[in-house]
Amino acid sequence: YPLAKDMLFQILLMALVVSSSVAESDKPHTASPATGHHPEELKLSQHATGRRGRAFRGAVLAAQPVEPAGGNPSPNGKEAPIDQEDTGSTTGGNQFLTRIASQLLFGLLYYLLIVSKYPDLKDTEPTAPALELQKENEVMALCKVSGRNCLLSWCCSGPRAAHTFHSVGELSYWPSLFLMSVVPCCTLWFMNARTDLNEKLGGQRRSFCMSCLCSCCCSCCVIAQDAEALDLTMGVQTGLCGVYENVV
């Protein structure tokens, strides 16, 4: 009996193992043991996932701002605006330096051609035509100024004014040229309101306010009037390339 019982237990156990093996072999091999999905379904799922990933990356790249060439991208993806104030200040600074350089360069040529050959005023008394010219205001006096002095006063104000200051004896040519190139209005105002320039040319010293107004609003007229009065007093004519005797 015990032997029969053990044999029956072994038979049942073997039957269980065999049935289990048969059941496993009867299962279709189209399923994945890890995921429980069909291989073709798994491939389709992976393909769709890859397409979604590529589409997502494309959308992210498209949403990124484009960096402008030679500059930093702005937060909104737009090109950063140019600072007009900085550009204007740079342009103004360049124009100022260009003016100073041109005045100094022409001033050197003007000195060699004209100032070095022009007589000094010293104690020479103003002539009657010079007195008449100085009685006029700066604007009306411009009608009586020669074309050469008008041209020099308008186009080369620094050298022409420095020439007058130097010949009258109020300030040497080179300091005058530098000051008239850098701060022309202030220099002209000071020479007409705080020196004997006008009195030596047959006029009267200008008041503080009137000299400031004329120097700032019509500096070329002031320079031309003084230049013509100097020529009339010295009896010469200032030319474009030299000094000539005044023929009456």
PDB file of C-alpha atoms in Angstrom:
ATOM      1  CA  TYR A   1       0.000   0.000   0.000  1.00  0.00           C
ATOM      2  CA  PRO A   2       2.594   2.651   0.813  1.00  0.00           C
ATOM      3  CA  LEU A   3       4.489   1.736  -2.364  1.00  0.00           C
ATOM      4  CA  ALA A   4       1.335   2.032  -4.439  1.00  0.00           C
ATOM      5  CA  LYS A   5       0.612   5.401  -2.839  1.00  0.00           C
ATOM      6  CA  ASP A   6       4.076   6.707  -3.737  1.00  0.00           C
ATOM      7  CA  MET A   7       3.785   5.484  -7.292  1.00  0.00           C
ATOM      8  CA  LEU A   8       0.366   7.131  -7.672  1.00  0.00           C
ATOM      9  CA  PHE A   9       1.814  10.460  -6.372  1.00  0.00           C
ATOM     10  CA  GLN A  10       4.690  10.286  -8.829  1.00  0.00           C
ATOM     11  CA  ILE A  11       2.317   9.516 -11.703  1.00  0.00           C
ATOM     12  CA  LEU A  12       0.145  12.522 -10.817  1.00  0.00           C
ATOM     13  CA  LEU A  13       3.207  14.749 -10.572  1.00  0.00           C
ATOM     14  CA  MET A  14       4.464  13.623 -13.975  1.00  0.00           C
ATOM     15  CA  ALA A  15       1.025  14.187 -15.465  1.00  0.00           C
ATOM     16  CA  LEU A  16       1.050  17.694 -14.090  1.00  0.00           C
ATOM     17  CA  VAL A  17       4.480  18.432 -15.596  1.00  0.00           C
ATOM     18  CA  VAL A  18       3.539  16.970 -18.963  1.00  0.00           C
ATOM     19  CA  SER A  19       0.271  18.882 -19.140  1.00  0.00           C
ATOM     20  CA  SER A  20       2.046  22.071 -18.224  1.00  0.00           C
ATOM     21  CA  SER A  21       4.649  21.520 -20.957  1.00  0.00           C
ATOM     22  CA  VAL A  22       1.980  20.794 -23.523  1.00  0.00           C
ATOM     23  CA  ALA A  23       0.082  23.931 -22.560  1.00  0.00           C
ATOM     24  CA  GLU A  24       3.234  26.028 -22.993  1.00  0.00           C
ATOM     25  CA  SER A  25       3.975  24.475 -26.368  1.00  0.00           C
ATOM     26  CA  ASP A  26       0.426  25.066 -27.557  1.00  0.00           C
ATOM     27  CA  LYS A  27       0.673  28.842 -26.875  1.00  0.00           C
ATOM     28  CA  PRO A  28       1.232  30.990 -30.060  1.00  0.00           C
ATOM     29  CA  HIS A  29       4.803  32.330 -30.468  1.00  0.00           C
ATOM     30  CA  THR A  30       3.567  35.707 -31.709  1.00  0.00           C
ATOM     31  CA  ALA A  31       3.485  37.336 -28.308  1.00  0.00           C
ATOM     32  CA  SER A  32       6.345  38.902 -26.445  1.00  0.00           C
ATOM     33  CA  PRO A  33       6.937  37.300 -23.024  1.00  0.00           C
ATOM     34  CA  ALA A  34       8.052  40.622 -21.572  1.00  0.00           C
ATOM     35  CA  THR A  35       5.276  42.867 -22.792  1.00  0.00           C
ATOM     36  CA  GLY A  36       2.559  40.502 -23.897  1.00  0.00           C
ATOM     37  CA  HIS A  37       2.241  42.362 -27.289  1.00  0.00           C
ATOM     38  CA  HIS A  38       2.565  41.091 -30.842  1.00  0.00           C
ATOM     39  CA  PRO A  39       6.006  41.822 -32.392  1.00  0.00           C
ATOM     40  CA  GLU A  40       4.440  43.657 -35.309  1.00  0.00           C
ATOM     41  CA  GLU A  41       2.345  45.721 -32.901  1.00  0.00           C
ATOM     42  CA  LEU A  42       5.503  46.417 -30.923  1.00  0.00           C
ATOM     43  CA  LYS A  43       7.336  47.574 -34.088  1.00  0.00           C
ATOM     44  CA  LEU A  44       4.428  49.822 -35.086  1.00  0.00           C
ATOM     45  CA  SER A  45       4.319  51.276 -31.584  1.00  0.00           C
ATOM     46  CA  GLN A  46       8.057  51.990 -31.630  1.00  0.00           C
ATOM     47  CA  HIS A  47       7.799  53.557 -35.102  1.00  0.00           C
ATOM     48  CA  ALA A  48       4.941  55.813 -34.006  1.00  0.00           C
ATOM     49  CA  THR A  49       6.857  56.791 -30.870  1.00  0.00           C
ATOM     50  CA  GLY A  50       9.903  57.697 -32.981  1.00  0.00           C
ATOM     51  CA  ARG A  51       7.801  59.842 -35.321  1.00  0.00           C
ATOM     52  CA  ARG A  52       6.225  61.648 -32.368  1.00  0.00           C
ATOM     53  CA  GLY A  53       9.711  62.264 -30.888  1.00  0.00           C
ATOM     54  CA  ARG A  54      11.031  63.690 -34.158  1.00  0.00           C
ATOM     55  CA  ALA A  55       7.964  65.871 -34.545  1.00  0.00           C
ATOM     56  CA  PHE A  56       8.370  67.148 -30.995  1.00  0.00           C
ATOM     57  CA  ARG A  57      12.045  67.968 -31.552  1.00  0.00           C
ATOM     58  CA  GLY A  58      11.174  69.792 -34.778  1.00  0.00           C
ATOM     59  CA  ALA A  59       8.534  71.854 -33.008  1.00  0.00           C
ATOM     60  CA  VAL A  60      11.006  72.765 -30.256  1.00  0.00           C
ATOM     61  CA  LEU A  61      13.670  73.843 -32.783  1.00  0.00           C
ATOM     62  CA  ALA A  62      11.134  75.865 -34.761  1.00  0.00           C
ATOM     63  CA  ALA A  63      10.060  77.692 -31.607  1.00  0.00           C
ATOM     64  CA  GLN A  64      13.610  78.738 -30.724  1.00  0.00           C
ATOM     65  CA  PRO A  65      14.551  82.364 -31.702  1.00  0.00           C
ATOM     66  CA  VAL A  66      16.948  82.830 -34.580  1.00  0.00           C
ATOM     67  CA  GLU A  67      20.162  84.558 -33.540  1.00  0.00           C
ATOM     68  CA  PRO A  68      20.926  87.563 -35.772  1.00  0.00           C
ATOM     69  CA  ALA A  69      24.271  87.580 -37.552  1.00  0.00           C
ATOM     70  CA  GLY A  70      26.942  89.378 -35.577  1.00  0.00           C
ATOM     71  CA  GLY A  71      24.768  90.112 -32.554  1.00  0.00           C
ATOM     72  CA  ASN A  72      22.984  88.660 -29.557  1.00  0.00           C
ATOM     73  CA  PRO A  73      19.415  87.396 -29.938  1.00  0.00           C
ATOM     74  CA  SER A  74      16.720  89.383 -28.233  1.00  0.00           C
ATOM     75  CA  PRO A  75      14.363  87.655 -25.739  1.00  0.00           C
ATOM     76  CA  ASN A  76      11.434  87.746 -28.202  1.00  0.00           C
ATOM     77  CA  GLY A  77      13.385  86.308 -31.110  1.00  0.00           C
ATOM     78  CA  LYS A  78      13.446  89.652 -32.898  1.00  0.00           C
ATOM     79  CA  GLU A  79      16.524  91.582 -33.880  1.00  0.00           C
ATOM     80  CA  ALA A  80      17.570  93.949 -31.150  1.00  0.00           C
ATOM     81  CA  PRO A  81      17.001  97.587 -32.132  1.00  0.00           C
ATOM     82  CA  ILE A  82      20.001  99.815 -32.739  1.00  0.00           C
ATOM     83  CA  ASP A  83      20.604 102.429 -30.098  1.00  0.00           C
ATOM     84  CA  GLN A  84      19.952 105.660 -32.021  1.00  0.00           C
ATOM     85  CA  GLU A  85      21.336 107.771 -29.196  1.00  0.00           C
ATOM     86  CA  ASP A  86      24.711 106.037 -29.293  1.00  0.00           C
ATOM     87  CA  THR A  87      24.832 106.283 -33.078  1.00  0.00           C
ATOM     88  CA  GLY A  88      23.985 109.993 -32.988  1.00  0.00           C
ATOM     89  CA  SER A  89      26.589 110.748 -30.355  1.00  0.00           C
ATOM     90  CA  THR A  90      29.243 108.860 -32.339  1.00  0.00           C
ATOM     91  CA  THR A  91      28.394 110.699 -35.544  1.00  0.00           C
ATOM     92  CA  GLY A  92      28.431 114.078 -33.783  1.00  0.00           C
ATOM     93  CA  GLY A  93      31.804 113.313 -32.223  1.00  0.00           C
ATOM     94  CA  ASN A  94      33.282 112.378 -35.585  1.00  0.00           C
ATOM     95  CA  GLN A  95      31.995 115.582 -37.191  1.00  0.00           C
ATOM     96  CA  PHE A  96      33.463 117.667 -34.366  1.00  0.00           C
ATOM     97  CA  LEU A  97      36.897 116.053 -34.714  1.00  0.00           C
ATOM     98  CA  THR A  98      36.754 116.443 -38.491  1.00  0.00           C
ATOM     99  CA  ARG A  99      36.021 120.152 -38.143  1.00  0.00           C
ATOM    100  CA  ILE A 100      38.930 120.674 -35.735  1.00  0.00           C
ATOM    101  CA  ALA A 101      41.341 118.790 -37.995  1.00  0.00           C
ATOM    102  CA  SER A 102      40.263 120.708 -41.115  1.00  0.00           C
ATOM    103  CA  GLN A 103      40.517 124.092 -39.365  1.00  0.00           C
ATOM    104  CA  LEU A 104      44.016 123.333 -38.027  1.00  0.00           C
ATOM    105  CA  LEU A 105      45.204 121.996 -41.374  1.00  0.00           C
ATOM    106  CA  PHE A 106      43.941 124.982 -43.338  1.00  0.00           C
ATOM    107  CA  GLY A 107      45.195 127.276 -40.567  1.00  0.00           C
ATOM    108  CA  LEU A 108      48.736 126.117 -41.231  1.00  0.00           C
ATOM    109  CA  LEU A 109      48.408 126.858 -44.943  1.00  0.00           C
ATOM    110  CA  TYR A 110      46.700 130.185 -44.206  1.00  0.00           C
ATOM    111  CA  TYR A 111      49.552 131.229 -41.940  1.00  0.00           C
ATOM    112  CA  LEU A 112      52.198 130.495 -44.565  1.00  0.00           C
ATOM    113  CA  LEU A 113      50.358 132.301 -47.365  1.00  0.00           C
ATOM    114  CA  ILE A 114      48.783 135.280 -45.581  1.00  0.00           C
ATOM    115  CA  VAL A 115      49.449 135.795 -41.866  1.00  0.00           C
ATOM    116  CA  SER A 116      53.237 135.620 -42.200  1.00  0.00           C
ATOM    117  CA  LYS A 117      53.086 138.399 -44.836  1.00  0.00           C
ATOM    118  CA  TYR A 118      50.484 140.598 -43.154  1.00  0.00           C
ATOM    119  CA  PRO A 119      51.672 143.759 -41.325  1.00  0.00           C
ATOM    120  CA  ASP A 120      50.988 144.200 -37.620  1.00  0.00           C
ATOM    121  CA  LEU A 121      48.606 146.917 -36.461  1.00  0.00           C
ATOM    122  CA  LYS A 122      50.755 148.195 -33.578  1.00  0.00           C
ATOM    123  CA  ASP A 123      49.939 151.911 -33.059  1.00  0.00           C
ATOM    124  CA  THR A 124      48.208 152.486 -36.395  1.00  0.00           C
ATOM    125  CA  GLU A 125      45.076 154.586 -36.018  1.00  0.00           C
ATOM    126  CA  PRO A 126      41.822 153.409 -37.623  1.00  0.00           C
ATOM    127  CA  THR A 127      40.974 155.087 -40.902  1.00  0.00           C
ATOM    128  CA  ALA A 128      37.706 156.847 -41.684  1.00  0.00           C
ATOM    129  CA  PRO A 129      36.302 153.900 -43.721  1.00  0.00           C
ATOM    130  CA  ALA A 130      37.120 151.579 -40.815  1.00  0.00           C
ATOM    131  CA  LEU A 131      35.306 153.887 -38.387  1.00  0.00           C
ATOM    132  CA  GLU A 132      32.257 153.968 -40.654  1.00  0.00           C
ATOM    133  CA  LEU A 133      32.218 150.206 -40.939  1.00  0.00           C
ATOM    134  CA  GLN A 134      32.423 149.683 -37.195  1.00  0.00           C
ATOM    135  CA  LYS A 135      29.419 151.943 -36.661  1.00  0.00           C
ATOM    136  CA  GLU A 136      27.240 149.444 -38.510  1.00  0.00           C
ATOM    137  CA  ASN A 137      25.780 146.405 -36.823  1.00  0.00           C
ATOM    138  CA  GLU A 138      27.274 143.051 -37.741  1.00  0.00           C
ATOM    139  CA  VAL A 139      24.563 142.094 -40.241  1.00  0.00           C
ATOM    140  CA  MET A 140      24.447 145.409 -42.108  1.00  0.00           C
ATOM    141  CA  ALA A 141      28.240 145.690 -42.120  1.00  0.00           C
ATOM    142  CA  LEU A 142      28.375 142.428 -44.061  1.00  0.00           C
ATOM    143  CA  CYS A 143      27.088 144.319 -47.125  1.00  0.00           C
ATOM    144  CA  LYS A 144      30.276 146.426 -47.126  1.00  0.00           C
ATOM    145  CA  VAL A 145      32.732 143.565 -46.658  1.00  0.00           C
ATOM    146  CA  SER A 146      34.764 142.332 -49.618  1.00  0.00           C
ATOM    147  CA  GLY A 147      33.933 138.995 -51.167  1.00  0.00           C
ATOM    148  CA  ARG A 148      37.295 137.522 -50.152  1.00  0.00           C
ATOM    149  CA  ASN A 149      36.825 138.329 -46.475  1.00  0.00           C
ATOM    150  CA  CYS A 150      33.227 137.054 -46.620  1.00  0.00           C
ATOM    151  CA  LEU A 151      34.390 133.764 -48.122  1.00  0.00           C
ATOM    152  CA  LEU A 152      37.176 133.314 -45.592  1.00  0.00           C
ATOM    153  CA  SER A 153      34.901 134.250 -42.670  1.00  0.00           C
ATOM    154  CA  TRP A 154      32.209 131.777 -43.676  1.00  0.00           C
ATOM    155  CA  CYS A 155      34.337 128.843 -44.840  1.00  0.00           C
ATOM    156  CA  CYS A 156      37.486 129.265 -42.679  1.00  0.00           C
ATOM    157  CA  SER A 157      36.268 131.147 -39.651  1.00  0.00           C
ATOM    158  CA  GLY A 158      38.991 129.866 -37.315  1.00  0.00           C
ATOM    159  CA  PRO A 159      42.063 130.955 -39.302  1.00  0.00           C
ATOM    160  CA  ARG A 160      40.462 134.258 -40.377  1.00  0.00           C
ATOM    161  CA  ALA A 161      39.529 135.252 -36.809  1.00  0.00           C
ATOM    162  CA  ALA A 162      42.942 134.115 -35.496  1.00  0.00           C
ATOM    163  CA  HIS A 163      44.550 136.304 -38.177  1.00  0.00           C
ATOM    164  CA  THR A 164      42.662 139.366 -36.864  1.00  0.00           C
ATOM    165  CA  PHE A 165      43.490 138.651 -33.204  1.00  0.00           C
ATOM    166  CA  HIS A 166      47.167 138.151 -34.064  1.00  0.00           C
ATOM    167  CA  SER A 167      47.568 141.256 -36.259  1.00  0.00           C
ATOM    168  CA  VAL A 168      45.777 143.514 -33.751  1.00  0.00           C
ATOM    169  CA  GLY A 169      48.062 142.211 -30.977  1.00  0.00           C
ATOM    170  CA  GLU A 170      45.451 140.760 -28.630  1.00  0.00           C
ATOM    171  CA  LEU A 171      46.325 137.053 -28.914  1.00  0.00           C
ATOM    172  CA  SER A 172      48.948 135.098 -30.879  1.00  0.00           C
ATOM    173  CA  TYR A 173      47.888 133.230 -33.987  1.00  0.00           C
ATOM    174  CA  TRP A 174      48.343 129.602 -32.885  1.00  0.00           C
ATOM    175  CA  PRO A 175      46.493 129.833 -29.544  1.00  0.00           C
ATOM    176  CA  SER A 176      43.778 131.816 -31.333  1.00  0.00           C
ATOM    177  CA  LEU A 177      43.511 129.174 -34.054  1.00  0.00           C
ATOM    178  CA  PHE A 178      43.197 126.365 -31.515  1.00  0.00           C
ATOM    179  CA  LEU A 179      40.547 128.160 -29.452  1.00  0.00           C
ATOM    180  CA  MET A 180      38.561 129.179 -32.531  1.00  0.00           C
ATOM    181  CA  SER A 181      38.612 125.564 -33.715  1.00  0.00           C
ATOM    182  CA  VAL A 182      37.471 124.050 -30.405  1.00  0.00           C
ATOM    183  CA  VAL A 183      35.265 126.729 -28.775  1.00  0.00           C
ATOM    184  CA  PRO A 184      34.696 129.372 -31.488  1.00  0.00           C
ATOM    185  CA  CYS A 185      31.658 131.152 -30.027  1.00  0.00           C
ATOM    186  CA  CYS A 186      33.137 131.496 -26.544  1.00  0.00           C
ATOM    187  CA  THR A 187      36.459 132.734 -27.920  1.00  0.00           C
ATOM    188  CA  LEU A 188      34.799 135.296 -30.188  1.00  0.00           C
ATOM    189  CA  TRP A 189      32.544 136.500 -27.374  1.00  0.00           C
ATOM    190  CA  PHE A 190      35.492 136.979 -25.023  1.00  0.00           C
ATOM    191  CA  MET A 191      37.599 138.858 -27.589  1.00  0.00           C
ATOM    192  CA  ASN A 192      34.759 141.280 -28.427  1.00  0.00           C
ATOM    193  CA  ALA A 193      33.476 141.821 -24.877  1.00  0.00           C
ATOM    194  CA  ARG A 194      36.613 141.595 -22.724  1.00  0.00           C
ATOM    195  CA  THR A 195      39.482 142.953 -24.883  1.00  0.00           C
ATOM    196  CA  ASP A 196      40.330 146.134 -26.814  1.00  0.00           C
ATOM    197  CA  LEU A 197      39.856 144.456 -30.194  1.00  0.00           C
ATOM    198  CA  ASN A 198      36.913 146.560 -31.369  1.00  0.00           C
ATOM    199  CA  GLU A 199      38.406 149.802 -30.067  1.00  0.00           C
ATOM    200  CA  LYS A 200      41.673 149.234 -31.972  1.00  0.00           C
ATOM    201  CA  LEU A 201      39.658 148.647 -35.160  1.00  0.00           C
ATOM    202  CA  GLY A 202      37.656 151.875 -34.780  1.00  0.00           C
ATOM    203  CA  GLY A 203      34.616 150.583 -32.904  1.00  0.00           C
ATOM    204  CA  GLN A 204      33.428 150.254 -29.325  1.00  0.00           C
ATOM    205  CA  ARG A 205      33.627 147.341 -26.928  1.00  0.00           C
ATOM    206  CA  ARG A 206      30.432 145.303 -27.061  1.00  0.00           C
ATOM    207  CA  SER A 207      28.322 144.712 -23.970  1.00  0.00           C
ATOM    208  CA  PHE A 208      28.241 141.275 -22.404  1.00  0.00           C
ATOM    209  CA  CYS A 209      24.782 140.342 -23.692  1.00  0.00           C
ATOM    210  CA  MET A 210      25.136 141.837 -27.181  1.00  0.00           C
ATOM    211  CA  SER A 211      28.542 140.237 -27.721  1.00  0.00           C
ATOM    212  CA  CYS A 212      27.214 136.858 -26.599  1.00  0.00           C
ATOM    213  CA  LEU A 213      24.190 137.161 -28.905  1.00  0.00           C
ATOM    214  CA  CYS A 214      26.244 138.157 -31.967  1.00  0.00           C
ATOM    215  CA  SER A 215      28.961 135.567 -31.342  1.00  0.00           C
ATOM    216  CA  CYS A 216      26.476 132.705 -31.020  1.00  0.00           C
ATOM    217  CA  CYS A 217      23.924 133.705 -33.689  1.00  0.00           C
ATOM    218  CA  CYS A 218      26.077 135.427 -36.328  1.00  0.00           C
ATOM    219  CA  SER A 219      29.715 134.639 -35.604  1.00  0.00           C
ATOM    220  CA  CYS A 220      30.708 134.773 -39.293  1.00  0.00           C
ATOM    221  CA  CYS A 221      29.319 138.324 -39.542  1.00  0.00           C
ATOM    222  CA  VAL A 222      31.402 139.428 -36.546  1.00  0.00           C
ATOM    223  CA  ILE A 223      34.556 137.879 -38.015  1.00  0.00           C
ATOM    224  CA  ALA A 224      33.970 139.449 -41.446  1.00  0.00           C
ATOM    225  CA  GLN A 225      33.339 142.926 -40.022  1.00  0.00           C
ATOM    226  CA  ASP A 226      36.535 142.892 -37.940  1.00  0.00           C
ATOM    227  CA  ALA A 227      38.565 141.455 -40.844  1.00  0.00           C
ATOM    228  CA  GLU A 228      37.418 144.179 -43.238  1.00  0.00           C
ATOM    229  CA  ALA A 229      38.029 146.903 -40.641  1.00  0.00           C
ATOM    230  CA  LEU A 230      41.585 145.586 -40.200  1.00  0.00           C
ATOM    231  CA  ASP A 231      42.219 145.668 -43.962  1.00  0.00           C
ATOM    232  CA  LEU A 232      40.876 149.229 -44.191  1.00  0.00           C
ATOM    233  CA  THR A 233      43.064 150.348 -41.315  1.00  0.00           C
ATOM    234  CA  MET A 234      46.230 148.705 -42.677  1.00  0.00           C
ATOM    235  CA  GLY A 235      45.573 149.786 -46.282  1.00  0.00           C
ATOM    236  CA  VAL A 236      45.900 146.253 -47.681  1.00  0.00           C
ATOM    237  CA  GLN A 237      43.624 143.577 -49.094  1.00  0.00           C
ATOM    238  CA  THR A 238      43.523 140.028 -47.817  1.00  0.00           C
ATOM    239  CA  GLY A 239      43.416 137.681 -50.785  1.00  0.00           C
ATOM    240  CA  LEU A 240      42.849 133.983 -51.038  1.00  0.00           C
ATOM    241  CA  CYS A 241      46.522 133.265 -51.615  1.00  0.00           C
ATOM    242  CA  GLY A 242      48.329 136.344 -50.329  1.00  0.00           C
ATOM    243  CA  VAL A 243      48.225 139.969 -49.205  1.00  0.00           C
ATOM    244  CA  TYR A 244      47.848 142.788 -51.732  1.00  0.00           C
ATOM    245  CA  GLU A 245      48.113 146.572 -51.524  1.00  0.00           C
ATOM    246  CA  ASN A 246      44.805 148.391 -51.381  1.00  0.00           C
ATOM    247  CA  VAL A 247      44.355 150.322 -54.626  1.00  0.00           C
ATOM    248  CA  VAL A 248      42.119 153.382 -54.082  1.00  0.00           C
TER     249      VAL A 248
END
